[in-house]
Amino acid sequence: MGFLSVLSFAHRCIGERLQPGDIAVDATAGTGADTAFLCATVGAKGTVYAFDIQQEALDRAAERVGLRQEASGRLHLLLESHANMRQAIPPSDHGRVAAVMFNLGYLPGGDKRIITRPETTVPALDAALSLLKPGGIVTAVLYPGHEGGREEAERVESWAASLPEEECQAVVYRFANRSGNPPYVIAVEKRKV
């Protein structure tokens, strides 16, 4: 058995902590893979907020989840920057979010000029941490191989390294001997008080 892919590693980190009935956030809906994973994991009694600045991404997420009447009350698709997640998520859910997933870069099959940027991603990561319950987790899949991706990855890595260890623990999962600029994951767990 080989090592997990970066996406599988992010899903495993989330899956080990997220429970049916929990609240989760997909900060970058993209193709809807993470949105669908979060919806399946929190189940019928859970809630998922999915953010993207492109309607095409939200449409893909809805299609991937198979948005039916029974899912419409638990999945909230928000045409909004992830930097605004704290304002967009109801205050009653602040401090109750179990997991937040980021899959940075551009929408596969979409306009590659529309990318996530550190100016919005770092504030979004701060917002995500503020929304987490103790023991909650944030994962960020980083893609340094595209234009603008290396700068964003470096900023996110600096952000994670600067977190106070008494409040959070952060890990980096990457393939050290893969050529080019392969994607990698940063996962941050909010410590239980």
Coordinates of N, CA and C in Angstrom, one line a residue:
M1 N 0.8 -1.2 0.0 CA 0.0 0.0 0.0 C 0.9 1.2 0.0
G2 N 0.6 2.2 -0.9 CA 1.4 3.4 -1.0 C 0.9 4.5 0.0
F3 N 1.6 5.6 -0.1 CA 1.1 6.8 0.7 C -0.2 7.3 0.1
L4 N -0.9 8.0 0.9 CA -2.1 8.7 0.4 C -1.8 9.8 -0.5
S5 N -2.7 10.1 -1.4 CA -2.5 11.3 -2.2 C -2.8 12.5 -1.3
V6 N -2.5 13.7 -1.7 CA -2.7 14.9 -0.8 C -4.2 15.1 -0.6
L7 N -5.0 14.8 -1.6 CA -6.5 15.0 -1.4 C -7.0 13.9 -0.4
S8 N -6.5 12.7 -0.6 CA -7.0 11.6 0.3 C -6.5 11.9 1.7
F9 N -5.3 12.4 1.9 CA -4.8 12.7 3.2 C -5.7 13.8 3.8
A10 N -6.1 14.8 3.1 CA -7.0 15.9 3.6 C -8.3 15.3 4.0
H11 N -8.9 14.4 3.2 CA -10.1 13.7 3.5 C -10.0 12.9 4.7
R12 N -8.9 12.2 4.9 CA -8.7 11.3 6.0 C -8.7 12.1 7.3
C13 N -7.9 13.2 7.3 CA -7.8 14.1 8.5 C -9.2 14.6 8.9
I14 N -10.0 15.0 7.9 CA -11.3 15.5 8.2 C -12.2 14.3 8.6
G15 N -12.2 13.2 7.9 CA -13.0 12.1 8.2 C -12.8 11.5 9.6
E16 N -11.6 11.6 10.1 CA -11.3 11.1 11.5 C -11.9 12.0 12.6
R17 N -12.3 13.2 12.2 CA -12.8 14.1 13.3 C -14.2 14.5 13.1
L18 N -14.7 14.5 11.9 CA -16.1 15.0 11.5 C -17.1 13.9 11.8
Q19 N -18.2 14.2 12.5 CA -19.2 13.3 12.9 C -20.5 13.6 12.3
P20 N -21.4 12.6 12.1 CA -22.8 12.9 11.7 C -23.4 14.0 12.6
G21 N -24.1 15.0 11.9 CA -24.7 16.1 12.7 C -23.8 17.3 12.9
D22 N -22.5 17.2 12.5 CA -21.6 18.3 12.7 C -21.9 19.4 11.6
I23 N -21.2 20.5 11.8 CA -21.2 21.7 10.9 C -19.8 21.7 10.2
A24 N -19.8 21.8 8.9 CA -18.5 21.8 8.1 C -18.6 22.9 7.1
V25 N -17.4 23.3 6.6 CA -17.3 24.4 5.6 C -16.4 23.9 4.5
D26 N -16.8 24.1 3.2 CA -16.0 23.9 2.1 C -15.7 25.4 1.6
A27 N -14.5 25.9 1.9 CA -14.1 27.3 1.7 C -13.9 27.5 0.2
T28 N -13.7 26.5 -0.6 CA -13.5 26.6 -2.1 C -14.2 25.5 -2.8
A29 N -15.5 25.7 -3.1 CA -16.3 24.6 -3.6 C -15.8 23.9 -4.9
G30 N -15.2 24.7 -5.8 CA -14.6 24.1 -7.0 C -15.4 23.1 -7.7
T31 N -15.0 21.9 -7.9 CA -15.7 20.9 -8.6 C -16.8 20.2 -7.7
G32 N -16.8 20.5 -6.4 CA -17.7 19.9 -5.5 C -17.3 18.6 -4.8
A33 N -16.1 18.2 -5.1 CA -15.6 16.9 -4.5 C -15.6 17.0 -2.9
D34 N -15.0 18.1 -2.4 CA -15.0 18.2 -1.0 C -16.4 18.5 -0.4
T35 N -17.2 19.3 -1.1 CA -18.5 19.6 -0.7 C -19.3 18.2 -0.5
A36 N -19.2 17.4 -1.5 CA -19.9 16.1 -1.5 C -19.4 15.2 -0.4
F37 N -18.1 15.2 -0.2 CA -17.5 14.4 0.9 C -18.0 14.9 2.3
L38 N -18.0 16.3 2.5 CA -18.5 16.8 3.7 C -20.0 16.5 4.0
C39 N -20.8 16.6 2.9 CA -22.2 16.3 3.0 C -22.4 14.9 3.4
A40 N -21.7 14.0 2.8 CA -21.9 12.6 3.1 C -21.4 12.3 4.5
T41 N -20.4 13.0 5.0 CA -19.8 12.7 6.3 C -20.7 13.3 7.4
V42 N -21.3 14.5 7.3 CA -22.1 15.0 8.3 C -23.5 14.5 8.3
G43 N -23.9 13.9 7.2 CA -25.2 13.2 7.1 C -26.4 14.2 7.1
A44 N -27.6 13.6 7.2 CA -28.8 14.3 7.0 C -29.0 15.4 8.1
K45 N -28.4 15.2 9.3 CA -28.7 16.1 10.3 C -27.5 17.2 10.5
G46 N -26.5 17.1 9.6 CA -25.4 18.0 9.6 C -25.7 19.2 8.7
T47 N -24.7 20.1 8.7 CA -24.8 21.3 7.9 C -23.5 21.6 7.2
V48 N -23.6 21.9 5.9 CA -22.4 22.3 5.2 C -22.6 23.6 4.5
Y49 N -21.6 24.5 4.7 CA -21.5 25.8 4.0 C -20.4 25.6 2.9
A50 N -20.8 25.9 1.6 CA -19.8 25.8 0.5 C -19.7 27.2 -0.1
F51 N -18.5 27.7 -0.2 CA -18.2 29.1 -0.7 C -17.5 28.9 -2.1
D52 N -17.8 29.8 -3.0 CA -17.0 30.0 -4.2 C -17.4 31.4 -4.8
I53 N -16.4 32.0 -5.5 CA -16.7 33.2 -6.2 C -17.2 33.0 -7.6
Q54 N -17.3 31.8 -8.0 CA -17.8 31.4 -9.4 C -19.1 30.6 -9.3
Q55 N -20.1 31.1 -10.0 CA -21.4 30.4 -10.0 C -21.2 29.0 -10.6
E56 N -20.3 28.9 -11.6 CA -20.1 27.6 -12.2 C -19.6 26.5 -11.2
A57 N -18.8 27.0 -10.3 CA -18.3 26.0 -9.2 C -19.5 25.6 -8.3
L58 N -20.3 26.5 -7.9 CA -21.4 26.2 -7.0 C -22.4 25.2 -7.8
D59 N -22.6 25.5 -9.1 CA -23.5 24.6 -9.9 C -22.9 23.2 -9.9
R60 N -21.5 23.1 -10.1 CA -20.9 21.8 -10.1 C -21.0 21.1 -8.8
A61 N -20.9 21.9 -7.7 CA -21.0 21.3 -6.4 C -22.4 20.7 -6.1
A62 N -23.4 21.5 -6.5 CA -24.8 21.1 -6.4 C -25.1 19.8 -7.2
E63 N -24.5 19.8 -8.4 CA -24.7 18.6 -9.2 C -24.0 17.4 -8.6
R64 N -22.8 17.6 -8.1 CA -22.0 16.5 -7.5 C -22.7 15.9 -6.3
V65 N -23.2 16.8 -5.5 CA -23.9 16.4 -4.3 C -25.2 15.7 -4.6
G66 N -25.8 16.1 -5.8 CA -27.1 15.5 -6.2 C -28.1 16.3 -5.4
L67 N -28.0 17.6 -5.4 CA -28.9 18.4 -4.5 C -30.4 18.1 -4.8
R68 N -30.9 17.5 -3.8 CA -32.3 17.1 -3.8 C -33.0 17.9 -2.7
Q69 N -34.3 17.7 -2.6 CA -35.0 18.4 -1.5 C -34.5 18.2 -0.1
E70 N -34.2 16.9 0.1 CA -33.7 16.5 1.5 C -32.3 17.1 1.8
A71 N -31.5 17.5 0.8 CA -30.2 18.1 1.0 C -30.3 19.6 1.1
S72 N -31.4 20.2 0.6 CA -31.4 21.6 0.4 C -31.4 22.4 1.8
G73 N -31.8 21.8 2.8 CA -31.8 22.5 4.1 C -30.5 22.4 4.8
R74 N -29.6 21.4 4.4 CA -28.4 21.2 5.1 C -27.2 21.7 4.3
L75 N -27.3 22.0 3.0 CA -26.2 22.5 2.2 C -26.5 23.9 1.8
H76 N -25.6 24.8 2.2 CA -25.8 26.2 1.8 C -24.7 26.6 0.9
L77 N -25.0 26.8 -0.4 CA -24.1 27.2 -1.5 C -24.1 28.8 -1.5
L78 N -22.9 29.3 -1.2 CA -22.7 30.8 -1.1 C -21.8 31.3 -2.2
L79 N -22.4 32.2 -3.0 CA -21.6 32.9 -4.0 C -20.9 34.0 -3.3
E80 N -19.8 33.7 -2.7 CA -19.1 34.7 -1.8 C -17.7 34.3 -1.7
S81 N -16.8 35.2 -1.4 CA -15.4 34.9 -1.2 C -15.3 34.2 0.2
H82 N -14.4 33.3 0.2 CA -14.1 32.6 1.5 C -13.6 33.6 2.6
A83 N -13.1 34.7 2.2 CA -12.6 35.7 3.1 C -13.8 36.3 3.9
N84 N -15.0 36.1 3.4 CA -16.2 36.6 4.1 C -16.9 35.5 4.9
M85 N -16.3 34.4 5.1 CA -17.1 33.3 5.7 C -17.6 33.6 7.1
R86 N -16.8 34.4 7.9 CA -17.3 34.7 9.2 C -18.6 35.5 9.2
Q87 N -18.7 36.4 8.2 CA -19.9 37.2 8.1 C -21.0 36.5 7.5
A88 N -20.7 35.5 6.6 CA -21.7 34.8 5.9 C -22.4 33.6 6.7
I89 N -21.6 33.1 7.6 CA -22.1 32.0 8.5 C -22.8 32.6 9.7
P90 N -24.0 32.1 10.0 CA -24.8 32.7 11.1 C -24.0 32.6 12.4
P91 N -24.1 33.7 13.2 CA -23.4 33.7 14.5 C -23.7 32.5 15.4
S92 N -24.9 32.0 15.2 CA -25.2 30.8 16.1 C -24.3 29.6 15.8
D93 N -23.7 29.6 14.6 CA -22.8 28.5 14.3 C -21.3 28.8 14.6
H94 N -21.0 30.0 15.0 CA -19.6 30.4 15.3 C -19.2 29.6 16.5
G95 N -18.0 29.0 16.4 CA -17.4 28.2 17.5 C -18.0 26.8 17.6
R96 N -18.8 26.4 16.5 CA -19.4 25.1 16.5 C -19.0 24.3 15.2
V97 N -18.2 24.9 14.4 CA -17.8 24.3 13.1 C -16.7 23.2 13.4
A98 N -16.9 22.0 12.9 CA -16.0 20.9 13.2 C -14.8 20.8 12.2
A99 N -15.1 21.3 10.9 CA -14.1 21.2 9.9 C -14.2 22.2 8.8
V100 N -13.1 22.7 8.3 CA -13.1 23.6 7.2 C -12.0 23.1 6.2
M101 N -12.5 23.0 4.9 CA -11.6 22.5 3.9 C -11.3 23.6 2.8
F102 N -10.0 23.7 2.5 CA -9.6 24.6 1.4 C -8.9 23.8 0.3
N103 N -9.3 24.0 -0.9 CA -8.6 23.4 -2.0 C -8.2 24.5 -3.0
L104 N -7.0 25.0 -2.8 CA -6.7 26.3 -3.4 C -6.3 26.2 -4.9
G105 N -6.1 27.3 -5.6 CA -5.7 27.3 -7.0 C -6.8 27.8 -7.8
Y106 N -7.1 27.1 -8.9 CA -8.2 27.5 -9.9 C -9.2 26.4 -10.1
L107 N -10.3 26.7 -10.7 CA -11.3 25.7 -10.9 C -10.9 24.8 -12.1
P108 N -10.7 23.5 -11.9 CA -10.3 22.7 -13.0 C -11.4 22.7 -14.1
G109 N -10.9 23.0 -15.3 CA -11.8 23.1 -16.5 C -12.4 24.5 -16.6
G110 N -12.1 25.4 -15.7 CA -12.6 26.8 -15.7 C -11.5 27.7 -16.2
D111 N -11.7 29.0 -15.9 CA -10.8 30.1 -16.3 C -9.6 30.0 -15.4
K112 N -8.4 29.7 -15.9 CA -7.2 29.5 -15.1 C -6.7 30.9 -14.6
R113 N -7.3 32.0 -15.1 CA -6.9 33.3 -14.6 C -7.5 33.6 -13.3
I114 N -8.6 32.9 -13.0 CA -9.3 33.2 -11.7 C -8.7 32.2 -10.7
I115 N -7.9 32.7 -9.8 CA -7.3 31.8 -8.8 C -7.5 32.4 -7.4
T116 N -7.3 31.5 -6.4 CA -7.3 32.0 -5.1 C -6.0 32.8 -4.9
R117 N -6.1 33.7 -4.0 CA -4.9 34.6 -3.7 C -4.7 34.8 -2.2
P118 N -3.4 35.0 -1.9 CA -3.1 35.1 -0.4 C -3.8 36.2 0.3
E119 N -4.2 37.3 -0.5 CA -4.8 38.4 0.1 C -6.2 38.1 0.7
T120 N -6.8 37.0 0.1 CA -8.1 36.6 0.6 C -8.0 35.3 1.4
T121 N -7.0 34.4 1.0 CA -6.9 33.1 1.6 C -6.4 33.2 3.0
V122 N -5.5 34.0 3.3 CA -5.0 34.1 4.7 C -6.1 34.7 5.7
P123 N -6.8 35.7 5.3 CA -7.9 36.2 6.2 C -9.0 35.1 6.3
A124 N -9.2 34.3 5.2 CA -10.2 33.2 5.3 C -9.7 32.1 6.3
L125 N -8.4 31.8 6.3 CA -7.9 30.8 7.2 C -8.0 31.3 8.7
D126 N -7.8 32.6 8.9 CA -8.0 33.2 10.2 C -9.5 33.1 10.6
A127 N -10.4 33.4 9.6 CA -11.8 33.3 9.9 C -12.2 31.8 10.2
A128 N -11.6 30.9 9.5 CA -11.9 29.5 9.7 C -11.5 29.0 11.1
L129 N -10.4 29.4 11.5 CA -9.9 29.1 12.9 C -10.9 29.7 13.9
S130 N -11.3 30.9 13.7 CA -12.2 31.5 14.7 C -13.6 30.8 14.7
L131 N -14.0 30.2 13.7 CA -15.3 29.5 13.7 C -15.2 28.1 14.2
L132 N -14.0 27.5 14.3 CA -13.9 26.1 14.8 C -14.2 25.9 16.2
K133 N -14.8 24.7 16.5 CA -14.9 24.3 17.9 C -13.6 23.7 18.4
P134 N -13.4 23.6 19.7 CA -12.2 22.9 20.1 C -12.1 21.5 19.6
G135 N -10.9 21.1 19.0 CA -10.8 19.8 18.4 C -11.1 19.9 16.9
G136 N -11.6 21.0 16.4 CA -11.9 21.2 15.0 C -10.6 21.3 14.1
I137 N -10.8 21.1 12.8 CA -9.7 21.0 11.9 C -9.9 21.9 10.7
V138 N -8.8 22.4 10.2 CA -8.7 23.1 8.9 C -7.7 22.4 8.0
T139 N -8.1 22.1 6.8 CA -7.1 21.5 5.8 C -7.0 22.5 4.7
A140 N -5.8 22.6 4.1 CA -5.6 23.4 2.9 C -4.7 22.7 2.0
V141 N -5.2 22.4 0.8 CA -4.4 21.7 -0.3 C -3.9 22.9 -1.1
L142 N -2.5 22.9 -1.2 CA -1.8 24.0 -1.9 C -1.2 23.5 -3.2
Y143 N -1.2 24.4 -4.2 CA -0.8 24.0 -5.5 C 0.3 25.1 -5.9
P144 N 1.6 24.9 -5.6 CA 2.6 25.8 -5.9 C 3.0 25.8 -7.4
G145 N 2.5 24.9 -8.2 CA 2.9 24.7 -9.6 C 2.3 25.7 -10.6
H146 N 1.3 26.4 -10.2 CA 0.7 27.3 -11.2 C 1.0 28.8 -10.9
E147 N 0.8 29.7 -11.8 CA 1.2 31.1 -11.6 C 0.4 31.6 -10.4
G148 N 1.2 32.2 -9.5 CA 0.6 32.7 -8.3 C 0.5 31.7 -7.1
G149 N 0.6 30.4 -7.5 CA 0.4 29.3 -6.5 C 1.6 29.2 -5.5
R150 N 2.8 29.5 -6.0 CA 3.9 29.4 -5.1 C 3.8 30.4 -4.0
E151 N 3.5 31.7 -4.4 CA 3.4 32.8 -3.4 C 2.3 32.4 -2.4
E152 N 1.2 31.9 -2.8 CA 0.1 31.6 -1.9 C 0.5 30.5 -1.0
A153 N 1.1 29.5 -1.5 CA 1.6 28.3 -0.7 C 2.6 28.8 0.4
E154 N 3.5 29.7 0.0 CA 4.5 30.2 1.0 C 3.8 31.0 2.1
R155 N 2.8 31.8 1.7 CA 2.1 32.6 2.7 C 1.3 31.8 3.6
V156 N 0.6 30.7 3.1 CA -0.2 29.8 3.9 C 0.7 29.0 4.9
E157 N 1.9 28.6 4.4 CA 2.8 27.9 5.2 C 3.3 28.8 6.3
S158 N 3.6 30.0 6.0 CA 4.1 31.0 7.1 C 3.0 31.2 8.1
W159 N 1.8 31.4 7.6 CA 0.6 31.5 8.5 C 0.5 30.4 9.5
A160 N 0.6 29.1 9.0 CA 0.5 28.0 9.8 C 1.7 27.9 10.8
A161 N 2.9 28.2 10.4 CA 4.0 28.2 11.2 C 4.0 29.2 12.4
S162 N 3.2 30.3 12.1 CA 3.1 31.4 13.1 C 2.0 31.1 14.2
L163 N 1.2 30.1 14.0 CA 0.1 29.9 15.0 C 0.7 29.5 16.3
P164 N 0.1 30.0 17.4 CA 0.6 29.7 18.8 C 0.4 28.2 19.1
E165 N 1.4 27.5 19.4 CA 1.3 26.0 19.6 C 0.4 25.7 20.8
E166 N 0.2 26.6 21.7 CA -0.7 26.3 22.8 C -2.2 26.3 22.4
E167 N -2.5 26.9 21.2 CA -3.8 27.0 20.6 C -4.1 26.0 19.5
C168 N -3.0 25.7 18.7 CA -3.2 24.9 17.5 C -2.0 24.0 17.3
Q169 N -2.2 23.0 16.6 CA -1.0 22.2 16.1 C -1.2 22.1 14.6
A170 N -0.1 22.2 13.9 CA -0.1 22.2 12.4 C 0.8 21.2 11.8
V171 N 0.4 20.5 10.8 CA 1.3 19.6 10.1 C 1.3 19.9 8.6
V172 N 2.4 19.5 8.0 CA 2.6 19.6 6.5 C 2.7 18.2 6.0
Y173 N 2.0 17.8 4.9 CA 2.1 16.5 4.3 C 2.4 16.8 2.8
R174 N 3.6 16.3 2.4 CA 4.1 16.5 1.1 C 5.0 15.4 0.7
F175 N 5.1 15.2 -0.6 CA 6.1 14.2 -1.2 C 7.4 14.9 -1.4
A176 N 8.4 14.6 -0.7 CA 9.7 15.3 -0.7 C 10.5 15.0 -2.0
N177 N 10.3 13.9 -2.6 CA 11.1 13.6 -3.8 C 10.3 13.6 -5.1
R178 N 9.2 14.3 -5.1 CA 8.5 14.4 -6.4 C 9.0 15.6 -7.1
S179 N 9.2 15.5 -8.4 CA 9.8 16.6 -9.2 C 8.7 17.7 -9.5
G180 N 9.2 18.8 -9.8 CA 8.4 20.0 -10.1 C 7.9 20.6 -8.8
N181 N 6.7 21.1 -8.8 CA 6.1 21.8 -7.7 C 4.8 21.1 -7.3
P182 N 4.9 19.9 -6.7 CA 3.7 19.1 -6.5 C 2.8 19.7 -5.4
P183 N 1.6 19.4 -5.4 CA 0.7 19.9 -4.4 C 1.0 19.3 -3.0
Y184 N 0.6 20.0 -2.0 CA 0.8 19.4 -0.6 C -0.3 20.0 0.3
V185 N -0.4 19.4 1.5 CA -1.5 19.8 2.4 C -0.9 20.3 3.7
I186 N -1.6 21.3 4.2 CA -1.3 21.8 5.6 C -2.6 21.5 6.3
A187 N -2.5 20.9 7.5 CA -3.7 20.7 8.4 C -3.4 21.3 9.7
V188 N -4.4 22.0 10.2 CA -4.3 22.7 11.5 C -5.5 22.2 12.4
E189 N -5.1 21.8 13.6 CA -6.1 21.3 14.5 C -6.2 22.3 15.7
K190 N -7.4 22.8 16.0 CA -7.6 23.7 17.2 C -7.5 22.9 18.4
R191 N -6.7 23.2 19.3 CA -6.5 22.4 20.5 C -7.8 22.5 21.4
K192 N -8.1 21.4 22.1 CA -9.2 21.4 23.0 C -8.7 22.1 24.3
V193 N -9.5 23.0 24.8 CA -9.2 23.8 25.9 C -9.2 23.0 27.2

